Backbone as CSV, one residue per row, in Angstrom:
resi,resn,N_x,N_y,N_z,CA_x,CA_y,CA_z,C_x,C_y,C_z
1,UNK,-19.529,-57.007,49.677,-19.817,-58.502,49.557,-18.795,-59.378,50.398
2,UNK,-19.250,-60.152,51.309,-18.191,-61.036,51.818,-17.264,-61.895,51.028
3,UNK,-16.133,-62.128,51.169,-15.388,-62.886,50.221,-15.815,-64.325,50.240
4,UNK,-15.636,-64.933,49.073,-16.028,-66.334,48.856,-15.021,-67.308,49.670
5,UNK,-13.861,-66.982,49.796,-12.897,-67.963,50.234,-12.774,-67.694,51.848
6,UNK,-13.889,-67.782,52.558,-14.006,-67.639,54.164,-13.593,-68.937,54.667
7,UNK,-13.528,-70.032,53.968,-13.021,-71.347,54.411,-11.706,-71.732,53.938
8,UNK,-11.099,-72.367,54.758,-9.723,-72.962,54.335,-10.007,-74.230,53.442
9,UNK,-9.227,-74.323,52.281,-9.336,-75.536,51.528,-8.498,-76.661,52.318
10,UNK,-8.779,-77.861,52.084,-8.034,-78.886,52.584,-6.560,-78.880,51.947
11,UNK,-5.661,-79.387,52.727,-4.277,-79.416,52.056,-4.053,-80.408,51.029
12,UNK,-4.818,-81.535,50.874,-4.669,-82.509,49.903,-6.066,-82.900,49.085
13,UNK,-6.051,-83.007,47.891,-7.315,-83.312,47.224,-7.358,-84.697,46.731
14,UNK,-8.457,-85.464,47.090,-8.699,-86.742,46.377,-9.485,-86.882,45.354
15,UNK,-9.852,-85.588,44.745,-10.746,-85.723,43.736,-10.139,-85.317,42.184
16,UNK,-10.095,-86.295,41.460,-9.308,-86.146,40.316,-9.718,-85.147,39.251
17,UNK,-10.977,-84.796,39.259,-11.630,-83.827,38.231,-11.856,-82.559,39.002
18,UNK,-11.613,-82.289,40.235,-11.845,-80.971,40.904,-10.726,-80.150,40.680
19,UNK,-10.773,-78.822,40.842,-9.721,-77.922,40.666,-8.658,-78.070,41.750
20,UNK,-7.542,-77.728,41.414,-6.470,-78.001,42.308,-6.638,-77.235,43.638
21,UNK,-5.915,-77.744,44.862,-6.251,-77.190,46.096,-5.985,-75.510,46.008
22,UNK,-5.043,-75.121,45.327,-4.770,-73.689,45.366,-5.769,-72.788,44.674
23,UNK,-6.506,-73.449,43.776,-7.392,-72.893,43.009,-9.020,-73.082,43.488
24,UNK,-9.071,-73.847,44.584,-10.502,-74.084,44.897,-10.826,-73.318,46.143
25,UNK,-12.173,-72.883,46.167,-12.640,-72.119,47.321,-13.866,-73.012,47.834
26,UNK,-13.527,-73.556,49.122,-14.626,-74.434,49.666,-15.769,-73.427,50.289
27,UNK,-16.987,-73.514,49.568,-18.059,-72.805,50.147,-18.892,-73.444,51.220
28,UNK,-19.203,-74.687,51.075,-19.865,-75.552,52.042,-19.052,-76.777,52.280
29,UNK,-19.025,-77.457,53.607,-18.425,-78.508,53.819,-19.130,-79.356,54.738
30,UNK,-19.622,-80.587,54.581,-20.066,-81.571,55.711,-19.296,-82.801,55.618
31,UNK,-19.632,-83.690,56.416,-18.876,-84.923,56.635,-18.983,-85.715,55.269
32,UNK,-20.107,-85.752,54.580,-20.141,-86.527,53.296,-20.134,-85.721,51.922
33,UNK,-20.555,-84.446,52.061,-20.606,-83.718,50.838,-19.951,-82.388,51.036
34,UNK,-19.546,-81.836,49.829,-18.986,-80.540,49.841,-19.415,-79.650,48.576
35,UNK,-19.249,-78.274,48.773,-19.544,-77.557,47.641,-18.311,-76.558,47.577
36,UNK,-17.723,-76.403,46.275,-16.747,-75.505,46.130,-16.744,-74.916,44.796
37,UNK,-15.816,-73.878,44.665,-15.684,-73.070,43.286,-14.285,-72.922,42.713
38,UNK,-13.877,-73.065,41.548,-12.769,-72.983,40.938,-12.432,-71.471,40.771
39,UNK,-11.453,-70.879,41.486,-11.055,-69.577,41.154,-10.859,-69.184,39.833
40,UNK,-10.256,-69.924,39.029,-9.830,-69.532,37.662,-11.102,-69.787,36.587
41,UNK,-11.733,-70.801,36.590,-12.904,-71.129,35.756,-14.119,-70.553,36.161
42,UNK,-14.265,-70.330,37.484,-15.474,-69.831,38.158,-16.727,-71.054,38.143
43,UNK,-16.268,-72.333,37.743,-17.144,-73.366,37.845,-17.405,-73.761,39.360
44,UNK,-18.684,-74.042,39.573,-18.988,-74.725,40.971,-18.928,-76.274,40.741
45,UNK,-18.608,-76.929,41.836,-18.588,-78.413,42.082,-19.318,-78.726,43.409
46,UNK,-20.124,-79.691,43.088,-20.765,-80.562,44.367,-20.220,-81.886,44.493
47,UNK,-19.725,-82.266,45.435,-18.967,-83.543,45.394,-19.153,-84.425,46.791
48,UNK,-18.933,-85.661,46.660,-18.828,-86.465,47.745,-17.429,-86.524,48.399
49,UNK,-17.184,-86.320,49.661,-15.869,-86.221,50.182,-15.041,-87.503,50.107
50,UNK,-15.653,-88.677,49.857,-15.033,-90.050,49.841,-14.889,-90.481,48.338
51,UNK,-15.605,-89.757,47.629,-15.565,-90.157,46.042,-14.470,-89.546,45.261
52,UNK,-14.214,-90.180,44.145,-13.076,-89.591,43.296,-13.480,-88.610,42.222
53,UNK,-14.920,-88.434,42.027,-15.506,-87.457,40.914,-16.440,-86.608,41.586
54,UNK,-16.689,-85.336,41.007,-17.665,-84.565,41.315,-19.071,-85.035,40.960
55,UNK,-19.992,-84.815,41.814,-21.461,-85.162,41.437,-21.951,-84.264,40.431
56,UNK,-21.629,-82.937,40.637,-22.164,-81.822,39.849,-21.183,-80.787,39.467
57,UNK,-21.131,-80.416,38.111,-20.269,-79.246,37.707,-20.948,-78.275,36.902
58,UNK,-21.151,-76.966,37.362,-21.913,-76.023,36.630,-21.349,-74.525,36.853
59,UNK,-21.601,-73.906,35.978,-21.281,-72.312,36.021,-22.421,-71.514,36.666
60,UNK,-23.522,-72.078,36.856,-24.661,-71.353,37.458,-24.786,-71.575,38.979
61,UNK,-24.834,-70.566,39.633,-24.646,-70.725,41.338,-26.082,-71.291,41.677
62,UNK,-27.197,-70.837,40.967,-28.548,-71.459,41.350,-28.471,-72.888,41.150
63,UNK,-27.967,-73.272,40.115,-27.939,-74.918,39.953,-27.038,-75.603,40.877
64,UNK,-25.871,-74.946,41.279,-25.008,-75.521,42.296,-25.727,-75.592,43.756
65,UNK,-26.363,-74.454,44.048,-26.781,-74.459,45.339,-28.136,-75.489,45.535
66,UNK,-28.903,-75.482,44.316,-30.055,-76.427,44.307,-29.441,-77.788,44.414
67,UNK,-28.458,-78.323,43.836,-27.754,-79.475,43.928,-27.384,-79.736,45.364
68,UNK,-26.817,-78.802,45.863,-26.277,-78.891,47.370,-27.531,-79.022,48.331
69,UNK,-28.562,-78.420,48.152,-29.750,-78.518,49.041,-30.307,-80.040,48.884
70,UNK,-30.419,-80.421,47.620,-30.987,-81.740,47.320,-30.259,-82.668,48.048
71,UNK,-28.848,-82.658,48.131,-27.946,-83.496,48.773,-28.302,-83.610,50.346
72,UNK,-28.345,-82.458,50.860,-28.689,-82.251,52.214,-30.030,-82.801,52.788
73,UNK,-31.002,-82.610,51.747,-32.193,-82.959,52.047,-32.456,-84.467,51.774
74,UNK,-31.528,-85.304,51.358,-31.661,-86.616,51.013,-32.458,-86.931,49.692
75,UNK,-32.540,-85.799,48.834,-33.331,-85.886,47.536,-34.810,-85.993,47.660
76,UNK,-35.219,-85.485,48.958,-36.795,-85.491,49.204,-37.346,-84.193,49.046
77,UNK,-37.221,-83.554,47.729,-37.514,-82.325,47.509,-39.108,-82.004,47.496
78,UNK,-39.865,-83.079,47.443,-41.170,-82.932,47.315,-41.991,-82.840,48.689
79,UNK,-41.283,-83.054,49.643,-41.831,-83.045,51.123,-42.026,-81.682,51.477
80,UNK,-43.034,-81.230,52.177,-43.202,-79.878,52.548,-42.039,-79.336,53.539
81,UNK,-41.509,-80.235,54.235,-40.447,-79.748,55.221,-39.160,-79.421,54.593
82,UNK,-38.821,-79.927,53.414,-37.741,-79.719,52.825,-37.833,-78.526,51.652
83,UNK,-38.966,-77.911,51.505,-39.223,-76.985,50.540,-38.463,-75.533,50.931
84,UNK,-38.070,-75.322,52.094,-37.422,-74.131,52.594,-36.244,-74.423,53.422
85,UNK,-35.178,-73.428,53.268,-33.935,-73.527,53.770,-33.636,-72.272,54.241
86,UNK,-33.210,-72.068,55.528,-32.687,-70.839,56.000,-31.150,-70.849,55.732
87,UNK,-30.615,-69.719,55.010,-29.187,-69.790,54.665,-28.548,-68.609,55.369
88,UNK,-27.196,-68.473,55.355,-26.326,-67.639,56.054,-26.367,-66.299,55.125
89,UNK,-25.917,-65.289,55.703,-26.079,-63.865,55.238,-25.029,-63.837,53.853
90,UNK,-23.909,-64.503,54.143,-22.994,-64.457,52.962,-23.684,-65.337,51.791
91,UNK,-24.372,-66.352,52.166,-24.953,-67.167,51.074,-26.031,-66.440,50.250
92,UNK,-26.763,-65.612,51.099,-27.805,-64.820,50.454,-27.210,-63.724,49.626
93,UNK,-26.205,-63.111,50.121,-25.491,-62.159,49.199,-24.998,-62.782,47.850
94,UNK,-24.589,-63.900,48.022,-23.858,-64.714,46.971,-25.030,-65.205,45.880
95,UNK,-26.078,-65.448,46.580,-27.257,-65.912,45.608,-27.776,-64.719,44.880
96,UNK,-28.021,-63.566,45.629,-28.516,-62.398,44.905,-27.611,-61.950,43.895
97,UNK,-26.268,-62.062,43.997,-25.435,-61.419,43.125,-25.341,-62.343,41.772
98,UNK,-25.547,-63.680,42.082,-25.427,-64.433,40.841,-26.837,-64.437,40.026
99,UNK,-27.935,-64.052,40.752,-29.186,-64.244,39.912,-29.733,-62.696,39.722
100,UNK,-29.085,-61.692,39.960,-29.648,-60.206,39.921,-29.854,-59.983,38.423
101,UNK,-29.010,-60.545,37.591,-29.359,-60.211,36.007,-30.230,-61.057,35.399
102,UNK,-30.837,-61.903,36.119,-31.939,-62.844,35.441,-33.158,-62.208,35.323
103,UNK,-34.006,-62.629,34.481,-35.385,-61.935,34.146,-36.440,-62.338,35.344
104,UNK,-36.133,-63.442,35.988,-37.101,-63.882,36.992,-36.888,-62.803,38.255
105,UNK,-35.906,-62.360,38.425,-35.775,-61.674,39.616,-36.713,-60.608,39.886
106,UNK,-37.325,-60.434,41.091,-38.241,-59.367,41.371,-39.694,-59.547,41.265
107,UNK,-40.204,-60.799,40.910,-41.524,-61.049,40.927,-42.095,-61.280,42.302
108,UNK,-43.275,-60.542,42.581,-43.861,-60.611,43.696,-44.755,-61.982,44.026
109,UNK,-44.459,-62.808,44.877,-45.319,-64.160,44.840,-45.994,-64.269,46.223
110,UNK,-47.136,-65.011,46.174,-47.905,-65.332,47.314,-48.267,-66.726,47.461
111,UNK,-48.393,-67.143,48.710,-48.990,-68.582,48.884,-49.547,-68.609,50.304
112,UNK,-49.955,-69.827,50.536,-50.714,-70.043,51.951,-49.509,-70.228,52.960
113,UNK,-49.575,-69.370,54.052,-48.653,-69.379,54.961,-48.849,-70.670,56.002
114,UNK,-47.878,-71.376,55.923,-48.054,-72.796,56.874,-47.840,-72.527,58.342
115,UNK,-47.401,-71.441,58.680,-47.076,-71.072,60.097,-48.346,-70.531,60.754
116,UNK,-49.119,-69.664,59.887,-50.251,-69.020,60.387,-51.353,-69.159,59.406
117,UNK,-52.217,-70.076,59.849,-53.399,-70.445,59.030,-54.239,-69.202,58.569
118,UNK,-54.753,-69.203,57.445,-55.641,-68.020,57.090,-54.823,-66.920,56.441
119,UNK,-53.554,-66.700,56.732,-52.706,-65.559,56.239,-52.018,-65.965,55.077
120,UNK,-51.751,-65.225,54.281,-50.903,-65.361,52.924,-49.383,-65.106,53.396
121,UNK,-48.450,-65.793,52.832,-47.073,-65.676,52.890,-46.575,-65.027,51.428
122,UNK,-45.983,-63.839,51.479,-45.461,-63.289,50.401,-43.972,-63.426,50.119
123,UNK,-43.358,-63.668,49.121,-41.934,-63.769,48.763,-41.618,-63.091,47.354
124,UNK,-40.280,-63.072,47.440,-39.747,-62.269,46.190,-38.921,-63.246,45.464
125,UNK,-39.265,-63.418,44.221,-38.717,-64.417,43.334,-37.135,-63.937,43.154
126,UNK,-36.350,-64.935,43.200,-34.975,-64.695,42.878,-34.289,-65.343,41.707
127,UNK,-34.937,-66.506,41.384,-34.528,-67.145,40.010,-35.764,-67.968,39.717
128,UNK,-35.625,-68.773,38.518,-36.768,-69.580,38.072,-37.191,-70.448,39.076
129,UNK,-36.374,-70.898,39.925,-36.841,-72.099,40.840,-36.997,-71.628,42.311
130,UNK,-36.391,-70.532,42.693,-36.445,-70.203,44.079,-36.795,-68.789,44.376
131,UNK,-37.270,-68.612,45.597,-37.758,-67.313,46.059,-37.228,-67.132,47.471
132,UNK,-37.166,-65.788,47.994,-36.778,-65.431,49.199,-37.993,-64.943,49.977
133,UNK,-37.912,-65.297,51.386,-39.232,-64.567,52.152,-38.785,-64.352,53.570
134,UNK,-39.377,-63.349,54.207,-39.085,-63.044,55.530,-40.033,-63.864,56.658
135,UNK,-39.351,-64.424,57.570,-40.055,-65.272,58.537,-39.596,-65.322,59.796
136,UNK,-40.323,-65.740,60.899,-39.601,-65.904,62.121,-38.945,-67.175,62.220
137,UNK,-37.795,-67.051,63.050,-36.987,-68.188,63.245,-37.369,-69.318,64.275
138,UNK,-38.397,-68.874,64.895,-39.056,-69.857,65.903,-40.676,-69.508,65.574
139,UNK,-41.368,-70.584,65.886,-42.862,-70.799,65.455,-43.659,-69.746,66.400
140,UNK,-43.499,-68.498,66.392,-44.191,-67.566,67.107,-44.412,-66.250,66.222
141,UNK,-45.502,-65.672,66.517,-46.014,-64.363,65.743,-44.984,-63.255,65.886
142,UNK,-44.134,-63.281,66.864,-43.346,-62.237,67.237,-41.913,-62.951,67.580
143,UNK,-40.950,-62.879,66.757,-39.702,-63.688,67.025,-38.451,-62.898,66.217
144,UNK,-37.268,-63.377,66.590,-36.086,-62.919,65.627,-36.544,-63.324,64.205
145,UNK,-36.297,-62.513,63.345,-36.675,-62.873,61.838,-35.426,-63.240,61.133
146,UNK,-35.485,-64.017,60.009,-34.719,-64.292,59.104,-35.149,-64.675,57.762
147,UNK,-34.316,-64.666,56.686,-34.790,-64.880,55.200,-34.640,-66.358,54.962
148,UNK,-35.662,-66.967,54.426,-35.783,-68.282,54.061,-35.700,-68.401,52.615
149,UNK,-34.971,-69.348,52.135,-34.852,-69.797,50.764,-35.871,-70.839,50.417
150,UNK,-36.758,-70.685,49.540,-38.064,-71.629,49.278,-38.152,-72.040,47.725
151,UNK,-38.189,-73.275,47.539,-38.575,-73.766,46.069,-39.885,-73.351,45.556
152,UNK,-39.856,-72.762,44.441,-41.114,-72.473,43.954,-41.770,-73.604,43.483
153,UNK,-43.180,-73.632,43.852,-44.086,-74.753,43.396,-45.251,-74.311,42.582
154,UNK,-45.524,-74.843,41.397,-46.529,-74.405,40.537,-47.779,-74.408,41.100
155,UNK,-48.267,-75.382,42.101,-49.351,-75.379,42.626,-49.510,-74.462,43.920
156,UNK,-48.273,-74.195,44.455,-48.359,-73.371,45.843,-48.211,-71.985,45.550
157,UNK,-47.344,-71.483,44.517,-47.244,-70.116,44.633,-48.016,-69.415,43.251
158,UNK,-48.518,-68.240,43.538,-49.139,-67.319,42.680,-48.347,-66.056,42.563
159,UNK,-48.441,-65.436,41.335,-47.868,-64.113,41.180,-48.995,-63.057,41.539
160,UNK,-48.540,-62.080,42.383,-49.459,-61.075,42.704,-49.638,-60.034,41.559
161,UNK,-51.021,-59.624,41.469,-51.405,-58.791,40.200,-51.383,-57.325,40.783
162,UNK,-51.406,-56.466,39.748,-51.600,-55.020,39.905,-50.279,-54.527,40.821
163,UNK,-49.215,-55.001,40.645,-47.949,-54.569,41.214,-47.108,-53.754,40.370
164,UNK,-46.745,-52.482,40.825,-45.839,-51.748,40.054,-44.369,-51.932,40.598
165,UNK,-43.670,-52.716,39.956,-42.364,-53.073,40.416,-41.350,-51.991,40.020
166,UNK,-40.337,-52.030,41.023,-39.193,-51.046,40.751,-38.369,-51.724,39.722
167,UNK,-37.346,-51.066,39.234,-36.157,-51.695,38.377,-35.529,-52.835,39.130
168,UNK,-35.115,-53.704,38.157,-34.540,-54.960,38.824,-33.239,-54.586,39.472
169,UNK,-32.492,-53.554,39.063,-31.240,-53.168,39.809,-31.552,-52.654,41.147
170,UNK,-32.660,-52.027,41.229,-33.135,-51.434,42.610,-33.688,-52.511,43.513
171,UNK,-34.292,-53.635,43.048,-34.754,-54.691,43.788,-33.612,-55.365,44.328
172,UNK,-32.631,-55.720,43.501,-31.447,-56.315,43.924,-30.683,-55.641,44.909
173,UNK,-30.550,-54.214,44.986,-30.089,-53.551,45.845,-30.703,-53.558,47.145
174,UNK,-32.102,-53.547,47.157,-32.892,-53.759,48.342,-32.590,-55.013,49.070
175,UNK,-32.639,-56.059,48.339,-32.291,-57.529,48.766,-30.973,-57.422,49.445
176,UNK,-30.075,-56.962,48.924,-28.657,-56.850,49.503,-28.761,-56.079,50.805
177,UNK,-29.457,-54.912,50.866,-29.690,-54.075,52.110,-30.366,-54.858,53.078
178,UNK,-31.449,-55.428,52.696,-32.298,-56.226,53.597,-31.424,-57.309,54.453
179,UNK,-30.656,-58.063,53.808,-29.815,-58.918,54.338,-28.923,-58.379,55.477
180,UNK,-28.347,-57.218,55.181,-27.502,-56.546,56.039,-28.174,-55.922,57.220
181,UNK,-29.465,-55.527,57.117,-30.428,-54.733,58.013,-31.086,-55.725,58.948
182,UNK,-31.715,-56.717,58.263,-32.719,-57.497,58.905,-32.229,-58.929,59.351
183,UNK,-31.535,-59.628,58.577,-31.388,-61.086,58.625,-30.790,-61.344,60.088
184,UNK,-31.576,-62.109,60.863,-31.205,-62.401,62.245,-30.760,-61.332,63.069
185,UNK,-31.225,-60.094,62.661,-31.005,-58.783,63.487,-32.187,-58.257,63.896
186,UNK,-33.244,-58.385,63.176,-34.452,-57.604,63.410,-35.655,-58.580,63.698
187,UNK,-36.539,-58.144,64.337,-37.828,-59.026,64.644,-38.861,-59.110,63.693
188,UNK,-39.091,-60.273,63.542,-40.388,-60.684,62.544,-41.604,-60.116,63.524
189,UNK,-42.631,-59.697,63.010,-43.842,-59.411,63.650,-44.863,-59.724,62.673
190,UNK,-45.692,-60.697,62.983,-46.802,-61.009,61.971,-47.669,-59.657,61.975
191,UNK,-47.820,-58.766,62.819,-48.917,-57.823,62.715,-48.262,-56.496,62.253
192,UNK,-47.006,-56.367,62.567,-46.359,-55.033,61.991,-45.234,-55.200,61.064
193,UNK,-44.685,-56.349,61.024,-43.388,-56.659,60.031,-43.568,-57.918,59.554
194,UNK,-44.304,-58.412,58.723,-44.487,-59.668,58.228,-43.896,-59.897,56.859
195,UNK,-44.140,-61.174,56.424,-43.550,-61.475,54.863,-44.121,-60.371,53.864
196,UNK,-45.351,-60.068,53.889,-46.014,-59.076,53.104,-45.327,-57.769,53.166
197,UNK,-45.155,-57.218,54.267,-44.402,-55.982,54.524,-43.186,-55.978,53.866
198,UNK,-42.363,-56.879,54.079,-40.919,-56.872,53.628,-41.033,-57.240,51.906
199,UNK,-41.789,-57.990,51.463,-41.825,-58.366,50.060,-42.229,-57.326,49.286
200,UNK,-43.231,-56.686,49.723,-43.786,-55.407,49.154,-42.683,-54.215,48.954
201,UNK,-42.057,-54.242,50.221,-40.883,-53.322,50.213,-39.886,-53.372,49.176
202,UNK,-39.562,-54.686,49.115,-38.582,-54.961,48.260,-38.915,-54.892,46.595
203,UNK,-40.058,-55.211,46.549,-40.630,-55.117,44.921,-41.045,-53.598,44.691
204,UNK,-41.882,-53.143,45.611,-42.470,-51.665,45.111,-41.855,-50.528,45.846
205,UNK,-41.032,-50.728,46.870,-40.392,-49.603,47.755,-41.360,-49.372,48.887
206,UNK,-42.429,-49.905,49.110,-43.470,-49.490,50.256,-43.676,-50.590,51.035
207,UNK,-43.415,-50.485,52.285,-43.424,-51.510,53.296,-44.867,-51.475,54.000
208,UNK,-45.727,-52.298,53.171,-47.160,-52.394,53.473,-47.567,-53.713,53.463
209,UNK,-48.761,-53.874,54.267,-49.482,-55.263,54.197,-50.785,-54.968,54.081
210,UNK,-51.579,-55.687,53.110,-52.975,-55.268,52.936,-53.796,-56.385,53.616
211,UNK,-53.405,-57.137,54.502,-54.071,-58.245,55.177,-54.839,-57.875,56.636
212,UNK,-55.269,-56.818,56.585,-55.699,-56.352,57.909,-56.893,-57.250,58.449
213,UNK,-57.783,-57.561,57.718,-58.916,-58.391,58.148,-58.440,-60.001,58.443
214,UNK,-57.522,-60.415,57.583,-57.121,-61.775,57.833,-56.231,-61.877,59.191
215,UNK,-55.420,-60.712,59.448,-54.599,-60.830,60.641,-55.594,-60.679,61.816
216,UNK,-56.706,-59.994,61.658,-57.672,-60.051,62.749,-58.284,-61.273,63.152
217,UNK,-58.621,-61.802,61.968,-59.269,-63.190,62.173,-58.261,-64.314,62.704
218,UNK,-57.111,-64.156,62.292,-56.086,-65.043,62.887,-55.940,-64.843,64.384
219,UNK,-55.779,-63.577,64.834,-55.569,-63.406,66.210,-56.797,-63.699,66.880
220,UNK,-58.261,-63.631,66.300,-59.281,-64.011,67.185,-59.393,-65.626,67.315
221,UNK,-58.904,-66.250,66.140,-58.914,-67.842,66.273,-57.799,-68.345,67.364
222,UNK,-56.816,-67.649,67.540,-55.719,-67.983,68.399,-56.191,-67.765,69.844
223,UNK,-57.193,-66.913,69.939,-57.566,-66.676,71.361,-59.026,-67.457,71.688
224,UNK,-59.444,-68.036,70.747,-60.782,-68.913,70.909,-60.358,-70.106,72.014
225,UNK,-61.393,-70.175,73.000,-61.077,-71.193,73.941,-60.447,-70.806,75.050
226,UNK,-59.709,-69.672,74.965,-59.030,-69.215,76.163,-59.890,-68.405,77.244
227,UNK,-59.424,-68.339,78.472,-60.117,-67.610,79.453,-60.064,-66.232,79.034
228,UNK,-61.483,-65.524,78.808,-61.479,-64.057,78.422,-60.749,-63.199,79.490
229,UNK,-60.478,-63.562,80.484,-59.863,-62.674,81.478,-58.350,-62.677,81.245
230,UNK,-57.921,-63.664,80.624,-56.443,-63.663,80.252,-56.136,-63.371,78.765
231,UNK,-57.143,-63.029,77.999,-56.859,-62.561,76.583,-56.224,-61.129,76.543
232,UNK,-55.230,-61.058,75.745,-54.628,-59.788,75.501,-55.601,-58.784,74.588
233,UNK,-55.294,-57.637,74.821,-56.017,-56.747,73.820,-55.735,-57.199,72.292
234,UNK,-56.586,-56.491,71.564,-56.421,-56.681,70.214,-55.006,-56.026,69.646
235,UNK,-54.289,-56.849,68.853,-52.918,-56.421,68.521,-53.059,-55.187,67.499
236,UNK,-51.901,-54.201,67.773,-51.827,-53.272,66.824,-51.428,-53.601,65.368
237,UNK,-52.130,-53.534,64.509,-51.955,-53.966,63.201,-51.430,-52.779,62.360
238,UNK,-50.185,-52.886,61.776,-49.767,-51.684,60.916,-49.887,-52.057,59.583
239,UNK,-50.660,-51.128,58.660,-50.801,-51.357,57.191,-49.527,-50.826,56.574
240,UNK,-48.801,-49.927,57.288,-47.506,-49.421,56.619,-46.415,-49.312,57.790
241,UNK,-45.372,-49.820,57.508,-44.218,-49.778,58.633,-43.189,-48.674,58.109
242,UNK,-43.336,-47.545,58.470,-42.382,-46.524,58.058,-40.908,-46.738,58.736
243,UNK,-41.046,-47.212,60.170,-39.636,-47.400,60.650,-38.699,-48.330,59.878
244,UNK,-39.311,-49.364,59.400,-38.563,-50.216,58.660,-38.173,-49.702,57.318
245,UNK,-39.093,-49.071,56.656,-38.902,-48.309,55.301,-37.741,-47.402,55.511
246,UNK,-37.685,-46.600,56.469,-36.696,-45.703,56.778,-35.266,-46.292,56.988
247,UNK,-35.274,-47.275,57.901,-34.050,-48.227,58.220,-33.446,-48.683,56.961
248,UNK,-34.206,-49.315,55.967,-33.783,-49.901,54.752,-33.061,-48.814,53.896
249,UNK,-33.634,-47.661,53.943,-33.000,-46.551,53.150,-31.573,-46.166,53.600
250,UNK,-31.403,-46.383,54.963,-30.181,-46.025,55.669,-29.174,-47.122,55.577
251,UNK,-29.542,-48.423,55.450,-28.826,-49.483,55.470,-27.647,-49.271,54.301
252,UNK,-26.475,-49.841,54.615,-25.327,-49.913,53.750,-25.365,-51.204,52.925
253,UNK,-25.518,-51.229,51.573,-25.387,-52.313,50.983,-23.959,-52.804,50.913
254,UNK,-23.624,-54.206,50.910,-22.253,-54.643,50.763,-21.587,-54.382,49.430
C-alpha cells in the first residue's frame, strides 16, 4: 500500500489544535482546505488553511473523507453531480484499508445508470455511506475506465438479491487488486466489461453481466434515427469476461 506521507508537510503550522508539523501527514491540500493525519494519534483533521482551528477531527477515515468531499462540493451533497467522485489509486487503497473490517463492506448494489439510459449500474458497498463502481472516464460506451466513489442514497440504490458473496477478506483483497489492475489502466466497455461485470467479480468472484437484453435495447436506441448504411453491426455482448477474471487473479495486491 502506498505510504500516506507522499506529500511534504508545510514548514510552519498556523493551526493551534492540529498536530505538530513533524507529526502531521498532509493527505490532501487545496488553496482553502486541507486534510491531514496525526502520525502518533492516527486522528484525521479537515481544516481551513487560513483558520486557527480544525473543522473536523475524527479517527474514522470514512468520516474524514466525507467531510473533505463535502467541502470540495460546497456542501451541495444532494445534487446529482456531486454524488460521485473519482479518486486517486492511493486514496482508493486507503479507503478500502480503513473500511475492510466494517460489516457494510461487500454488499452488491444497483441503481439506474445515469450515463446509459435503460441500463443498471452496479456498485460494491464500501461503508455505510459510500460505494465504489467501475465507470468510463469519458461519456462513451468504450473508454478508459476508473473507479468512482459514490454516496449511497436510500431512494437511488437497492441491494441485489440471490447473491452468494465471498468472504469479506476476499472481497477486500479483490478491491485492492482491482485498483492496481484496472484504475485508469484498463478500458471500460459497456458491452464487455461494464459496472456489473466488475461488481459481480468483486462480490462473487465471477465477472459476469446479466443485462443482455437491456444492452441490446440501449444499442438499438443509440442507432435510432441514424443512416442505416452508417450503422455499425450489433455489438458483441459478453455475459462473462474470462480475460478480466484471469487478469485479476494474476494482479499483485499492494
